[in-house]
Coordinates of C-alpha atoms in Angstrom, one line a residue:
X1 CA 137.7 102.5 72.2
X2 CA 137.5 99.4 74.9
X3 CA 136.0 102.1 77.5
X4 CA 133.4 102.9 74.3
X5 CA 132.5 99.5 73.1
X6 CA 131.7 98.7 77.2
X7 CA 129.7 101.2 77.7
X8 CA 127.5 100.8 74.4
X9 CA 127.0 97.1 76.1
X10 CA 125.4 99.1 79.1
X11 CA 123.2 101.5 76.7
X12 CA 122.5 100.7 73.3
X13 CA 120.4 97.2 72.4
X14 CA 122.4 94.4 70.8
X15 CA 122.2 91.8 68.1
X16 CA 121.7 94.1 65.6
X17 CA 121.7 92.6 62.2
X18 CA 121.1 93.6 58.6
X19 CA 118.0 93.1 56.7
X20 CA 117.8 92.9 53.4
X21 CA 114.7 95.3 51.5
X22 CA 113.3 96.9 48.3
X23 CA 115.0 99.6 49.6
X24 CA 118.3 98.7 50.3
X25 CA 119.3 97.2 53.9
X26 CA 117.6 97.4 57.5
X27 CA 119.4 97.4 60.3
X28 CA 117.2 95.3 63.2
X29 CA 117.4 93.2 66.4
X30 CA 116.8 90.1 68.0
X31 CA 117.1 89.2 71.4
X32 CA 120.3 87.3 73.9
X33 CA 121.9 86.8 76.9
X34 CA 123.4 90.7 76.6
X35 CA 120.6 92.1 76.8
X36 CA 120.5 91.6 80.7
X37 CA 123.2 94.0 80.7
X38 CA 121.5 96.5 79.3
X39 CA 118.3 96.3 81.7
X40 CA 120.7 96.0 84.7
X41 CA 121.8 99.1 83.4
X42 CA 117.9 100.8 82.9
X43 CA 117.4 99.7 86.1
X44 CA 119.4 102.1 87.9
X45 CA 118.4 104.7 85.4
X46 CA 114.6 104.3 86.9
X47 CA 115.6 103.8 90.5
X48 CA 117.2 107.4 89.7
X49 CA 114.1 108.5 88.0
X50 CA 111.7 107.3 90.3
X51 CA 113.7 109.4 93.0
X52 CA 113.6 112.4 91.0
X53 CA 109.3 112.1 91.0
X54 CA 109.3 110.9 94.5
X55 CA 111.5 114.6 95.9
X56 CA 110.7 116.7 93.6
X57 CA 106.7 116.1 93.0
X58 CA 104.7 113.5 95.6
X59 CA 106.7 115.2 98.4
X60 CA 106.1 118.7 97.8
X61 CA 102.0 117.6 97.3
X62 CA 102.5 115.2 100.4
X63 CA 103.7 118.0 102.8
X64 CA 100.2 120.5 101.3
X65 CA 97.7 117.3 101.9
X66 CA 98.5 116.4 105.6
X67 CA 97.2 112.7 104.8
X68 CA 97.7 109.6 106.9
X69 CA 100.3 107.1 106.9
X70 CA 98.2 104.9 105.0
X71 CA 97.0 107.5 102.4
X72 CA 100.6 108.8 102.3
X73 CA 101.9 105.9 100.7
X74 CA 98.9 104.9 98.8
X75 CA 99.4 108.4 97.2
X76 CA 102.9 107.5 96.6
X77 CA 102.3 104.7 94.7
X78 CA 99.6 106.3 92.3
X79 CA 101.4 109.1 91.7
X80 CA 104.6 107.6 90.3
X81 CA 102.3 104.7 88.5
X82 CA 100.3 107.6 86.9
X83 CA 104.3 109.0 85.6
X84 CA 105.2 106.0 84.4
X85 CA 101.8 105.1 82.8
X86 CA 101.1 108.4 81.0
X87 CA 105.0 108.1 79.3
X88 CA 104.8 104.2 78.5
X89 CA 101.0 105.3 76.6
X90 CA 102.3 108.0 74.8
X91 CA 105.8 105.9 73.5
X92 CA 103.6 102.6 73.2
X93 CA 100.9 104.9 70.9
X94 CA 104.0 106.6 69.3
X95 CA 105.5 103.4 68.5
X96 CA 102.7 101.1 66.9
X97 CA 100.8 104.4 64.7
X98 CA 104.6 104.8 63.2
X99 CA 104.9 101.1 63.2
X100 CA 101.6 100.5 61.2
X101 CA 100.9 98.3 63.8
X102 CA 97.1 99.8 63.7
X103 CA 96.4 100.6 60.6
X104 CA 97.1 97.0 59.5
X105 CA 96.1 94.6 62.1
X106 CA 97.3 91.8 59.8
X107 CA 100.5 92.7 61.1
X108 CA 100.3 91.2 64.0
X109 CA 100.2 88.2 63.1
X110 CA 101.8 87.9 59.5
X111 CA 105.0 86.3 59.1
X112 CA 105.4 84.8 62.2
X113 CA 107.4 84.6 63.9
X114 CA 108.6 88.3 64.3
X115 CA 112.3 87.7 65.6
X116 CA 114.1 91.1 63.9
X117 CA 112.6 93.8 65.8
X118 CA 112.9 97.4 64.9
X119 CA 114.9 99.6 67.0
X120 CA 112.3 101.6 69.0
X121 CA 110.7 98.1 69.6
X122 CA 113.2 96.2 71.4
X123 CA 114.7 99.7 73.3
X124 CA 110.7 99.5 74.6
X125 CA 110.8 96.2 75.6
X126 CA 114.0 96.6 77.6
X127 CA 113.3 99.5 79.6
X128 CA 109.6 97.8 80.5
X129 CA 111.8 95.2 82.0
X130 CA 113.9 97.5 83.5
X131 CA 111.5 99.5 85.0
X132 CA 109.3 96.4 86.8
X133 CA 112.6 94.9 87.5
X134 CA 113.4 98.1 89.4
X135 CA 110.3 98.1 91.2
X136 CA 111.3 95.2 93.4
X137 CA 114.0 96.6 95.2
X138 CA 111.6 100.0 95.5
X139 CA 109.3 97.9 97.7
X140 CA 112.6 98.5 100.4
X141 CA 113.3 102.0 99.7
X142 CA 109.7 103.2 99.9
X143 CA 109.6 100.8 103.2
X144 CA 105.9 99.6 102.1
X145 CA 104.0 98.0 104.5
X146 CA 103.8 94.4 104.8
X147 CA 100.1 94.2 104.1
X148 CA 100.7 95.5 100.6
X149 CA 103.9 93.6 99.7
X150 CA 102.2 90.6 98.8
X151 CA 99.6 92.5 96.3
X152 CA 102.0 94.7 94.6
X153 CA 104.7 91.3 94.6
X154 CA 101.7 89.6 92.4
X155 CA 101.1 93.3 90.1
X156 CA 105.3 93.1 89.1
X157 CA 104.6 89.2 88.3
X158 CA 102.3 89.5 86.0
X159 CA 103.6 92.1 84.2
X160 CA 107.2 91.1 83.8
X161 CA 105.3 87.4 82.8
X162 CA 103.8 89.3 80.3
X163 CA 106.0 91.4 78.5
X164 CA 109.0 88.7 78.9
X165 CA 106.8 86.0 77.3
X166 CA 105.8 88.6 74.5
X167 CA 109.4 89.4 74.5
X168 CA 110.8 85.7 73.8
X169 CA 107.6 84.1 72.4
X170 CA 108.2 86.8 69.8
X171 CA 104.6 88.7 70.4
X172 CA 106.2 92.0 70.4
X173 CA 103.3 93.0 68.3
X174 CA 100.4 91.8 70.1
X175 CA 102.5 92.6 73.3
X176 CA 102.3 96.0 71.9
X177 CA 98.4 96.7 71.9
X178 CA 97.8 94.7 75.0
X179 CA 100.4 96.9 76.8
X180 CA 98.4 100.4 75.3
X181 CA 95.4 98.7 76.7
X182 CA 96.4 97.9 80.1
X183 CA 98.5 101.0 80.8
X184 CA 95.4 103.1 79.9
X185 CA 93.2 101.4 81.9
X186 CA 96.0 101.5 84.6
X187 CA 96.2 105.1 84.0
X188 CA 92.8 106.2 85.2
X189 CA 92.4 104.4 87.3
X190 CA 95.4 105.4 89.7
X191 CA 94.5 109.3 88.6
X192 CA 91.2 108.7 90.2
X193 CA 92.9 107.5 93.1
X194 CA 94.9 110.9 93.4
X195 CA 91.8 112.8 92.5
X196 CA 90.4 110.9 95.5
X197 CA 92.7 112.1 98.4
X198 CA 92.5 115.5 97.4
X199 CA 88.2 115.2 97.1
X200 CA 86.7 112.5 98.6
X201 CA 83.5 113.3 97.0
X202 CA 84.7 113.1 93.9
X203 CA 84.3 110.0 91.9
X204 CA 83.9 111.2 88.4
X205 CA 87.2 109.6 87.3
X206 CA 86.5 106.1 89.0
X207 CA 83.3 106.4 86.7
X208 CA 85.7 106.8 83.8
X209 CA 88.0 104.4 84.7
X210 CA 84.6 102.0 84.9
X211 CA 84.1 102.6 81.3
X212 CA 87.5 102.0 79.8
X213 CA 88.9 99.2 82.2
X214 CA 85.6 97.2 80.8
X215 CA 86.2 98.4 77.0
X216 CA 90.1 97.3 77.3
X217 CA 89.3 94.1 78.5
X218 CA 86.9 93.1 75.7
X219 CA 89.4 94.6 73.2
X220 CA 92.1 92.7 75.0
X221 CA 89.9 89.2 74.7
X222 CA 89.1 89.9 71.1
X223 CA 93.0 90.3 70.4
X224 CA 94.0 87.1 72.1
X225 CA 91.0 85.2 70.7
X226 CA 92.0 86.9 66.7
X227 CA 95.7 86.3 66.4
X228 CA 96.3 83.1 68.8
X229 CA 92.9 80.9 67.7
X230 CA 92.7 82.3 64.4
X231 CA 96.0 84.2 63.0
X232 CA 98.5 82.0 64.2
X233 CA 97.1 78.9 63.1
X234 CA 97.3 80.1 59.2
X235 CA 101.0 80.6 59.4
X236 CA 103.7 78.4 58.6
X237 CA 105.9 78.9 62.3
X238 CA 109.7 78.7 61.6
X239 CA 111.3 75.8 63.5
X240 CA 113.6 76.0 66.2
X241 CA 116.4 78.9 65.6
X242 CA 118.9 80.0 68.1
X243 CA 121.4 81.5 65.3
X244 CA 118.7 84.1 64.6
X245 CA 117.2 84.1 68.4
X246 CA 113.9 82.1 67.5
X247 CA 114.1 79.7 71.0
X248 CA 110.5 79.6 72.0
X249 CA 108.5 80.3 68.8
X250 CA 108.3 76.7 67.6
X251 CA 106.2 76.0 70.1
X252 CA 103.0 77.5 68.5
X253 CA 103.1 74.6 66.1
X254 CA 101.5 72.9 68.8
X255 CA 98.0 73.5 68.7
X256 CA 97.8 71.8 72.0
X257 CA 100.0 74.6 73.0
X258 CA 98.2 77.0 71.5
X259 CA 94.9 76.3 73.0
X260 CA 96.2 76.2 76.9
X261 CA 97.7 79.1 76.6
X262 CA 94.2 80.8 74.9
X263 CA 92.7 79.1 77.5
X264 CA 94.8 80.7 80.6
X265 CA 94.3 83.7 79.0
X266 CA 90.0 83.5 78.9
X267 CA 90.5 81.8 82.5
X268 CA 92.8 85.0 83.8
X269 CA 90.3 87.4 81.9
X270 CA 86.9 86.1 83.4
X271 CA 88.6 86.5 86.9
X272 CA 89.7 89.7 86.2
X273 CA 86.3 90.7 85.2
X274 CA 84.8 88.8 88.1
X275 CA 86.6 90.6 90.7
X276 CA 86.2 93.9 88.9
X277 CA 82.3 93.0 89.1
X278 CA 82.3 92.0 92.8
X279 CA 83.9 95.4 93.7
X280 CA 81.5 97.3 91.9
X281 CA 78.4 96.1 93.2
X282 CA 80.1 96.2 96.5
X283 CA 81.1 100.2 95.9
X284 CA 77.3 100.9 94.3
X285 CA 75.5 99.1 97.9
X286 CA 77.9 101.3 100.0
X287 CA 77.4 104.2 97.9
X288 CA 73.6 103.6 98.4
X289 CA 73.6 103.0 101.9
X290 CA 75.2 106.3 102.3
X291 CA 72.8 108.1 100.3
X292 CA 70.0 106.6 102.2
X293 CA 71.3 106.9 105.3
X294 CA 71.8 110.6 104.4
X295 CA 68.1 111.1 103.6
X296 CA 66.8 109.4 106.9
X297 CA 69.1 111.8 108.9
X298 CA 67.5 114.7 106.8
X299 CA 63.9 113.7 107.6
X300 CA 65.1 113.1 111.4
X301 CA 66.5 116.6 111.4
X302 CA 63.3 118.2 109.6
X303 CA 61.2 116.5 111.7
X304 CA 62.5 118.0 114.9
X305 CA 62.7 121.5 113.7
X306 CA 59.1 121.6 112.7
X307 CA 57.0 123.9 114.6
X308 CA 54.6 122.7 117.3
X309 CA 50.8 123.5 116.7
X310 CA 49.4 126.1 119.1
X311 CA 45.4 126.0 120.3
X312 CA 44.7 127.9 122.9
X313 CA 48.3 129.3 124.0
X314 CA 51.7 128.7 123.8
X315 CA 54.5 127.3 126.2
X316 CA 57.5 130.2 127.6
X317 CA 60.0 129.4 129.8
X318 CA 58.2 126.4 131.1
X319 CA 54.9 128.5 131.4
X320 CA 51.5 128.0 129.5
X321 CA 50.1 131.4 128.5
X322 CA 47.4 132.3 126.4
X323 CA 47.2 134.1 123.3
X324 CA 47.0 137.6 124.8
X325 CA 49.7 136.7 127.4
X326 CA 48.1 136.1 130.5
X327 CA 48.1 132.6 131.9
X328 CA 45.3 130.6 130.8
X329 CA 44.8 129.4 135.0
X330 CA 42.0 130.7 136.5
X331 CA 43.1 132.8 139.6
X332 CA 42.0 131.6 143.0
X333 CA 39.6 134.4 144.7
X334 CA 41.0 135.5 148.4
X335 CA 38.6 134.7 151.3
X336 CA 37.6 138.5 152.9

């Protein structure tokens, strides 16, 4: 029974408590100091997993592909981002359609703050820590090159400053959407990637991946501008908690605080979109210059290949002759 209680530490979520209903009682969560066991212990379960997909998939499609060492680890990296982003869409989609979540975007702000979590919530939550967490050591393993260390160092940043401050702040909600958002986006756009070493002509899916990356971040705006400027300001925020886990939620009493973090959030958006901009107008001129530079060694080509007028005769093998084939020289008479 010691052996058992330990090793539901490791696995299951803690703080469970029950919640009173209509219906009878509801057994949900809030969040400690334990659960860093439990993502310690999620974080070997994707170092495991990420081997797995790394042997048994990208290696197999490496060894077909023959691509440099550059566009070998480039692959690498889409291909077990475009694993982990198709599963975290479908369990993110699974979990707020059965939540309501969608169907009553009230929800996501109403009775702040949200400190019981439902079961599949919190589980989520833990094993996106888990896996981001796990991706720093995989920056070793995978022996990345240096020049990328510092941009994927700032990709596990943001994230795990995201889904931790939606995690504590008690967001899970709004953390929720933005995470559907974001791994859809993500999603295309690192399966256009792999689309791209097998076809390099082939940049239908960066076209889609244009579309949605510029639809998510309006949506993702339009949440952050809806439940932090105008949701959370109608709610009556419970004050500071730690019997029932609410630490940090006290602070959105502070409108002050409310509007720097909005603010960051617009700041980090515009740059977002600014960037993607830059490298689209950038990809559209090189695309262009291609094309054109295409055409001009068409005409070139056509040009030579043209046929040469003939008038009165026709050059062979460095000889003029005329139409009937004899030289069009006149022949010089011998003396008698």
């Amino acid at each position: 029974q010691v052996t058992a209680k330990t090793a539901f530490l490791f696995i299951l979520p803690q703080y469970n408590v029950s919640v009173p209903t209509a219906d009878g009682e509801l057994v949900q969560y809030h969040y400690g100091l334990k659960d860093l066991v439990t993502i310690l212990f999620y974080i070997f379960i994707a170092i495991i997993l990420h081997a797995v997909v790394q042997e048994y998939a990208l290696d197999k499609i490496n060894r077909r592909l023959h691509l440099s060492k550059v566009k070998h680890s480039k692959f690498n990296e889409s291909g077990q981002l475009v694993a982990f982003h198709l599963t975290s869409v479908i369990w993110c989609l699974y979990v707020v359609v059965t939540e309501g979540y969608i169907s009553n975007p009230r929800s996501l702000w109403e009775n702040y703050p949200h400190v019981y979590l439902p079961f599949q919530v919190k589980f989520f939550y833990l094993c996106q820590l888990a896996y981001w967490l796990h991706a720093l050591p995989e920056l070793y393993f995978q022996k990345v090159r240096k020049e990328e260390i510092p941009r994927q160092l700032r990709c596990i940043a943001l994230y795990l400053l995201h889904i931790a401050g939606a995690y504590l702040l008690n967001l899970t909600r709004l953390g929720l959407i933005l995470l559907l958002l974001q791994y859809l986006a993500e999603f295309f756009f690192h399966m256009a990637r792999l689309v791209c070493f097998t076809d390099e002509n082939n940049e239908k899916l960066f076209n889609v991946w244009a579309v949605v990356f510029v639809v998510t971040r309006l949506f993702t705006l339009t949440l952050y501008i809806l439940v932090i400027g105008f949701g959370l300001p109608r709610v009556e925020s419970q004050a500071l908690d730690p019997e029932r886990g609410n630490l940090f939620s006290f602070l959105f009493n502070n409108i002050l605080f409310r509007m720097s973090v909005l603010l960051l959030v617009c700041l980090f958006q515009a740059s977002v979109m600014w960037s993607f901009i830059h490298s689209q107008l950038r990809r559209w001129r090189e695309y262009w210059h291609e094309q054109s530079s295409r055409k001009r060694a068409a005409a070139g080509t056509k040009q030579q290949t043209k046929p040469l007028k003939r008038d009165s005769g026709y050059h062979e093998n460095g000889v003029v002759k005329a139409e009937n084939g004899t030289s069009p020289r006149t022949k010089k008479l011998k003396s008698p």
